[in-house]
Coordinates of C-alpha atoms in Angstrom, one line a residue:
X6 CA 0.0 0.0 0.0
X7 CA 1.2 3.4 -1.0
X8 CA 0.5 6.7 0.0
X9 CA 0.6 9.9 -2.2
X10 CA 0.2 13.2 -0.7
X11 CA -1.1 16.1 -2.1
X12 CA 1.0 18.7 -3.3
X13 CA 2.2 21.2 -0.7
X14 CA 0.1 18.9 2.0
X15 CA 1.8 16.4 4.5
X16 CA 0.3 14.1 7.7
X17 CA -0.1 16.6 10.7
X18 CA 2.0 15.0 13.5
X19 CA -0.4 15.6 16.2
X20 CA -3.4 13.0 14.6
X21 CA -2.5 10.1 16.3
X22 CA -6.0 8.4 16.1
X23 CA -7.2 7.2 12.8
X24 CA -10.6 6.2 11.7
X25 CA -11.9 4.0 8.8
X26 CA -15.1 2.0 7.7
X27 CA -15.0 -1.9 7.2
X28 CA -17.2 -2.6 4.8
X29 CA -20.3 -4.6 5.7
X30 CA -24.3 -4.1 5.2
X31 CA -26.0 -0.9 4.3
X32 CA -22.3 0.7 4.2
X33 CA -23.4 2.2 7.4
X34 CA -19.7 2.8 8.3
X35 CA -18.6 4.2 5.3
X36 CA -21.6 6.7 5.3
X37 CA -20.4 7.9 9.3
X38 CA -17.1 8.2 8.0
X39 CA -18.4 10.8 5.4
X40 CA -20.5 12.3 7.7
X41 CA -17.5 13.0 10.2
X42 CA -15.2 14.3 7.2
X43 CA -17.7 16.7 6.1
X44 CA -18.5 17.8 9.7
X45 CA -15.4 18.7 10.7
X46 CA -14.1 20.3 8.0
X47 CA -11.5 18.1 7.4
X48 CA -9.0 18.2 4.8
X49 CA -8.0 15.5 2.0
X50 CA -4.1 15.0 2.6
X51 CA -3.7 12.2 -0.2
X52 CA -5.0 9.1 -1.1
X53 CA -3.7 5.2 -0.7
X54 CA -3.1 3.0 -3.6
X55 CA -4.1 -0.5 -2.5
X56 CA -3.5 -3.4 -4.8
X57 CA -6.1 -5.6 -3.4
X58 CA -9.1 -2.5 -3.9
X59 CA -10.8 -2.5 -7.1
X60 CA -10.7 0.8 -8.9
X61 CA -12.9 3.2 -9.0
X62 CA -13.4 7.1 -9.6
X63 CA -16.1 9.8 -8.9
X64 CA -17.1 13.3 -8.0
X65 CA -15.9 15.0 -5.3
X66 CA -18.3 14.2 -2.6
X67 CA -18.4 16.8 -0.1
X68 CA -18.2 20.6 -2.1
X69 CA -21.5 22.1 -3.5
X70 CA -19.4 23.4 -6.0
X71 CA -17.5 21.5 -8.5
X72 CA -13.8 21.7 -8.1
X73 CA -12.5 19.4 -10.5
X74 CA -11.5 16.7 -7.4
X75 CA -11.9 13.7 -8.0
X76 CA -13.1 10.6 -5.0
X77 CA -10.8 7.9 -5.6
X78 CA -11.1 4.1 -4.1
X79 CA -8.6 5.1 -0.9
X80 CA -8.6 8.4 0.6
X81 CA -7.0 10.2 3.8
X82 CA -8.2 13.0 5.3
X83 CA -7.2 14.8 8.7
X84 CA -8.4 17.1 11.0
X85 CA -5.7 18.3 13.1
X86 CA -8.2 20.0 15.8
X87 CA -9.5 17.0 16.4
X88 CA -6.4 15.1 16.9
X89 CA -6.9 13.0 13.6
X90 CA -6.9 11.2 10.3
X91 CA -10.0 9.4 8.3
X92 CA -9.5 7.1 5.5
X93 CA -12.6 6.9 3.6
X94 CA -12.9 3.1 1.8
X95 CA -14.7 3.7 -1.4
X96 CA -15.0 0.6 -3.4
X97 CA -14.7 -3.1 -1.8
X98 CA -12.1 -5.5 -1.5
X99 CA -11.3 -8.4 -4.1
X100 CA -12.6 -11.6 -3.2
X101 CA -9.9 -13.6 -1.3
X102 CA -7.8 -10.6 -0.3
X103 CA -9.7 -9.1 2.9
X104 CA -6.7 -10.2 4.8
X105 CA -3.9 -9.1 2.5
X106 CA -5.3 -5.4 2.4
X107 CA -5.8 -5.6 5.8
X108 CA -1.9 -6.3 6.3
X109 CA -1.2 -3.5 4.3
X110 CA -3.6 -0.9 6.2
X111 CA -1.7 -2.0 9.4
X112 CA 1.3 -1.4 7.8
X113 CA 0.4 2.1 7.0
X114 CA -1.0 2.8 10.3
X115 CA 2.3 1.8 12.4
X116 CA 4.3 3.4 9.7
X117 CA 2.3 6.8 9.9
X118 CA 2.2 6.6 14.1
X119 CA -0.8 6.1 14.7
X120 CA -1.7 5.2 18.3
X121 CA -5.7 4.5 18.2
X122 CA -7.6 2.9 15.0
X123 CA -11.6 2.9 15.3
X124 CA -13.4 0.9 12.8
X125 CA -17.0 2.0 11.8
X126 CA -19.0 -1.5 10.4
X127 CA -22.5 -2.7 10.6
X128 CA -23.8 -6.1 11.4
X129 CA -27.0 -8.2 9.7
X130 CA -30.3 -6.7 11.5
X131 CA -31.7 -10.3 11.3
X132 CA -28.8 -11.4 13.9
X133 CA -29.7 -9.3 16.3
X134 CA -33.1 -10.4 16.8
X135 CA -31.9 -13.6 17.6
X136 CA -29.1 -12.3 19.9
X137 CA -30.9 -9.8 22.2
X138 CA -34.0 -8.1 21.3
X139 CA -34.5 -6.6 25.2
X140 CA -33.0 -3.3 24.9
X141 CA -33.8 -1.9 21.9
X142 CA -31.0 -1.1 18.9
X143 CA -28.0 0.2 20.7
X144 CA -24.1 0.4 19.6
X145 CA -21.8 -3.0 20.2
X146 CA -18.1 -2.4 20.5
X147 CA -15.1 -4.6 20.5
X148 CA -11.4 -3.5 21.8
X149 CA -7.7 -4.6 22.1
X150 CA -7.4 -3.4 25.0
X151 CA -8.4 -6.6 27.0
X152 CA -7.8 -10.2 25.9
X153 CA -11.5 -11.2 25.7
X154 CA -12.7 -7.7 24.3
X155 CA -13.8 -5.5 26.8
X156 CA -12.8 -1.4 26.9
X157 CA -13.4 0.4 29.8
X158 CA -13.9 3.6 28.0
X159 CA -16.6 1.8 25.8
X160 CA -18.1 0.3 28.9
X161 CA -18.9 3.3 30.4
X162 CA -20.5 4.6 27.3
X163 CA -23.5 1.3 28.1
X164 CA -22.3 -0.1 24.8
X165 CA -22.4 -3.8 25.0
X166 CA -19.3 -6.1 24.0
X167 CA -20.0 -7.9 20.6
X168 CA -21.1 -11.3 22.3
X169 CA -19.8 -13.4 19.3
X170 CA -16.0 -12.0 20.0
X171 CA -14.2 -15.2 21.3
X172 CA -10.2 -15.4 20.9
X173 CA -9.7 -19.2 21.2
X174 CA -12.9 -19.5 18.8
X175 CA -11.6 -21.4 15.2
X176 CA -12.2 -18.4 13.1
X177 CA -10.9 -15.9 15.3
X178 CA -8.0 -17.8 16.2
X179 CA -7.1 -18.6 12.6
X180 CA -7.4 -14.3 11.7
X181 CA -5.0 -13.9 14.7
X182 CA -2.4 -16.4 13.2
X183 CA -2.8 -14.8 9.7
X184 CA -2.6 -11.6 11.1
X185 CA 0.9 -12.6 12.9
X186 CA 2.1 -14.1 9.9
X187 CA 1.2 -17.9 9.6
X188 CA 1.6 -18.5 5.7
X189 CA -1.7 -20.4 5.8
X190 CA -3.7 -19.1 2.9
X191 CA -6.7 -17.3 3.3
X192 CA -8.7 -19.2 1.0
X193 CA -8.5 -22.0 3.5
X194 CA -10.4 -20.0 6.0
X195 CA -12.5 -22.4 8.5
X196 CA -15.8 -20.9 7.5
X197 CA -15.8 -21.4 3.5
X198 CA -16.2 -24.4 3.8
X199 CA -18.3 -25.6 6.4
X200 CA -19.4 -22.1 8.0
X201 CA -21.3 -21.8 11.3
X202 CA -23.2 -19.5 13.4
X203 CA -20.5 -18.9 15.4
X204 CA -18.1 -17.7 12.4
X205 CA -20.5 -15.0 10.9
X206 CA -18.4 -12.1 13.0
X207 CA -14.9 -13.5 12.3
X208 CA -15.9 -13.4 8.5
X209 CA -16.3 -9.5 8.2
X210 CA -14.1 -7.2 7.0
X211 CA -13.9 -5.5 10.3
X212 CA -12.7 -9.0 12.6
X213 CA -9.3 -8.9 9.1
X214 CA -8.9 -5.3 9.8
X215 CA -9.1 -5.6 14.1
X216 CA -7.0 -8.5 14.1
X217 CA -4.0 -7.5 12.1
X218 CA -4.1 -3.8 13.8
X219 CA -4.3 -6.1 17.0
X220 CA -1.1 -7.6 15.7
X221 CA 0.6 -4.6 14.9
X222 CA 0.5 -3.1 18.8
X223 CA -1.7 -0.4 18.0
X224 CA -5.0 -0.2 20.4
X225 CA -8.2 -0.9 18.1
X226 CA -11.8 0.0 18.6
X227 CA -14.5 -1.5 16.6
X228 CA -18.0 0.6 16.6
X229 CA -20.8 -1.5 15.8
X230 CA -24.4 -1.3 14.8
X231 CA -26.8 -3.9 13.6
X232 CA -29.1 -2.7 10.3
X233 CA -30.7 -3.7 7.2
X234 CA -30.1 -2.7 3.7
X235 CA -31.9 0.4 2.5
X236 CA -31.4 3.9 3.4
X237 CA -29.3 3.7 6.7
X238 CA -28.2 7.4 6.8
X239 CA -29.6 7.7 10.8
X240 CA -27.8 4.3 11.3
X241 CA -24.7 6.6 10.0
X242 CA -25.5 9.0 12.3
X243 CA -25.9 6.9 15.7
X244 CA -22.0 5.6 14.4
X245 CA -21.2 9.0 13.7
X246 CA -22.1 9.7 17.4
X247 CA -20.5 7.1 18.4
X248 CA -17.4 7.7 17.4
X249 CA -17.5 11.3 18.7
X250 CA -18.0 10.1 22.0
X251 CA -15.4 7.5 22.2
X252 CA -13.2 10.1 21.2
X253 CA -14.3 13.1 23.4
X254 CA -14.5 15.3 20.2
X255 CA -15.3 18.9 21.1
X256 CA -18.4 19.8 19.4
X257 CA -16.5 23.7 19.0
X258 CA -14.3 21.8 16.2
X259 CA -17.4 20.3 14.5
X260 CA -18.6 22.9 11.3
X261 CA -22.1 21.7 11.8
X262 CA -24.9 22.9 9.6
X263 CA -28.4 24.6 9.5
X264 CA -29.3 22.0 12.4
X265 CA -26.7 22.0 14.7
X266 CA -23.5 19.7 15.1
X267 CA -23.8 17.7 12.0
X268 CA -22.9 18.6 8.4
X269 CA -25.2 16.4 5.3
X270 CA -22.5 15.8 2.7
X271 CA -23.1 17.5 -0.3
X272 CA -23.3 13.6 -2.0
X273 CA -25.7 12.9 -0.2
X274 CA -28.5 15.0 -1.7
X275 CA -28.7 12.6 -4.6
X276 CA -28.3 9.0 -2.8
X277 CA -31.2 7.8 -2.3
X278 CA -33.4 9.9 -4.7
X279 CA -36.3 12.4 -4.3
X280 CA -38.6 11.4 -1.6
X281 CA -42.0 9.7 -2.8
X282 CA -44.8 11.6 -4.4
X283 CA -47.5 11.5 -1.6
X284 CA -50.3 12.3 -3.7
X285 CA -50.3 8.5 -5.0
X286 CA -51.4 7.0 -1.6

């Protein structure tokens, strides 16, 4: 993995704590990520080139008015009053690699100093009513700072530890021995084959990108939220939240917009269409 900074831009020393999305349902976590970019006025620095992304090319996503930018599959931005960078993930992962690019975004991390990584992700809605339907939709988290999980920090936030996180589990264990360099190949993972309940979790982007930053030394925070498919922009907003909790941003280095603390992204004015013509009920 490469990074390329803009001209006349470089990393600001002082961003430490990184976040990214993991791809997963509803791209819940890529949405929160633009959401927090566009909020606080954070800057694009450069952009990764990943051989394991697929390619892809767009607009600019945030400006009203068009610039000539480009969004391209990999891009970092920082905000150096809030203490740090976002990567923003735009196009998925080839098939088979999850791991590989994983490696690679560990690598950049460590090599950038980077002290904290917290991934934004999403789980399948339909799990959660099997797991726990008694407290209504709430934010699940899961941290190196403990062996089995648990974070102090996120605990006293009333999030609840993702209850499929087990270290010794098959899946789990086998991410952590990839992760530390076992030349096993990932196609061989445990759950292609035969999967089980038990393995949904450890076969998410997210448990690839926690366990190899796990295996790097850098402290990891996963932010999760369970959803369907469909328009999730308030599930983007609950991470958003989230995020800005764990992190104690200071709502004075947020933009905001016409509403308050959060900025819409420009982009988003065209996602998800026009809303329905009521006159046809």
């Amino acid at each position: 993995m490469e990074f390329i900074t803009e001209p006349g831009k470089q990393p600001h020393p002082d961003c430490s704590t990184m976040i990214l999305p993991a791809l997963s349902i509803g791209n819940v976590g890529q949405l929160a990520v633009d959401l927090l970019v566009s909020s606080t006025g954070a800057e694009r620095i450069g952009y990764l080139d990943d051989p394991y992304t697929l390619p892809c090319v767009g607009n600019d996503a945030y400006g009203p008015i068009p610039s000539g930018d480009l969004a391209l599959p990999l891009e970092a931005y920082q905000s150096p009053a809030n203490a740090m960078t976002l990567v923003q993930q735009r196009s998925p992962v080839i098939k088979g690699m999850m791991v590989e690019y994983a490696k690679n975004m560990a690598e950049f991390a460590a090599a950038s100093g980077k002290k904290h990584v917290v991934i934004l992700s999403s789980l399948e809605f339909a799990r959660w009513q099997r797991i726990d339907m008694s407290s209504g939709l709430q934010i699940y988290y899961l941290s190196s700072s403990n062996t089995d999980g648990t974070d102090d920090s996120c605990a006293q936030l009333r999030w609840r530890r993702l209850q499929d996180y087990d270290p010794t589990q098959r899946s789990w264990n086998y991410l952590s021995s990839l992760a530390q360099g076992s030349t096993m190949q990932e196609s061989t993972l445990p759950f292609e084959d035969e999967p089980e309940e038990e393995d949904y979790c450890a076969s998410l982007p997210f448990a690839a990108l926690f366990s190899c930053l796990k295996a790097k030394g850098l402290k990891v925070t996963c932010i999760l939220c369970y959803c369907s498919e469909g328009d999730n922009m308030a599930d983007s907003f609950e991470l958003a939240e989230a995020a800005s909790k764990l992190l104690q941003l200071k709502p004075d280095n947020f933009i905001g917009g016409d509403d308050g603390k959060w900025r819409i992204p420009f982009s988003w004015k065209t996602v998800y269409g026009p809303p329905p013509d009521l006159s046809m009920f």
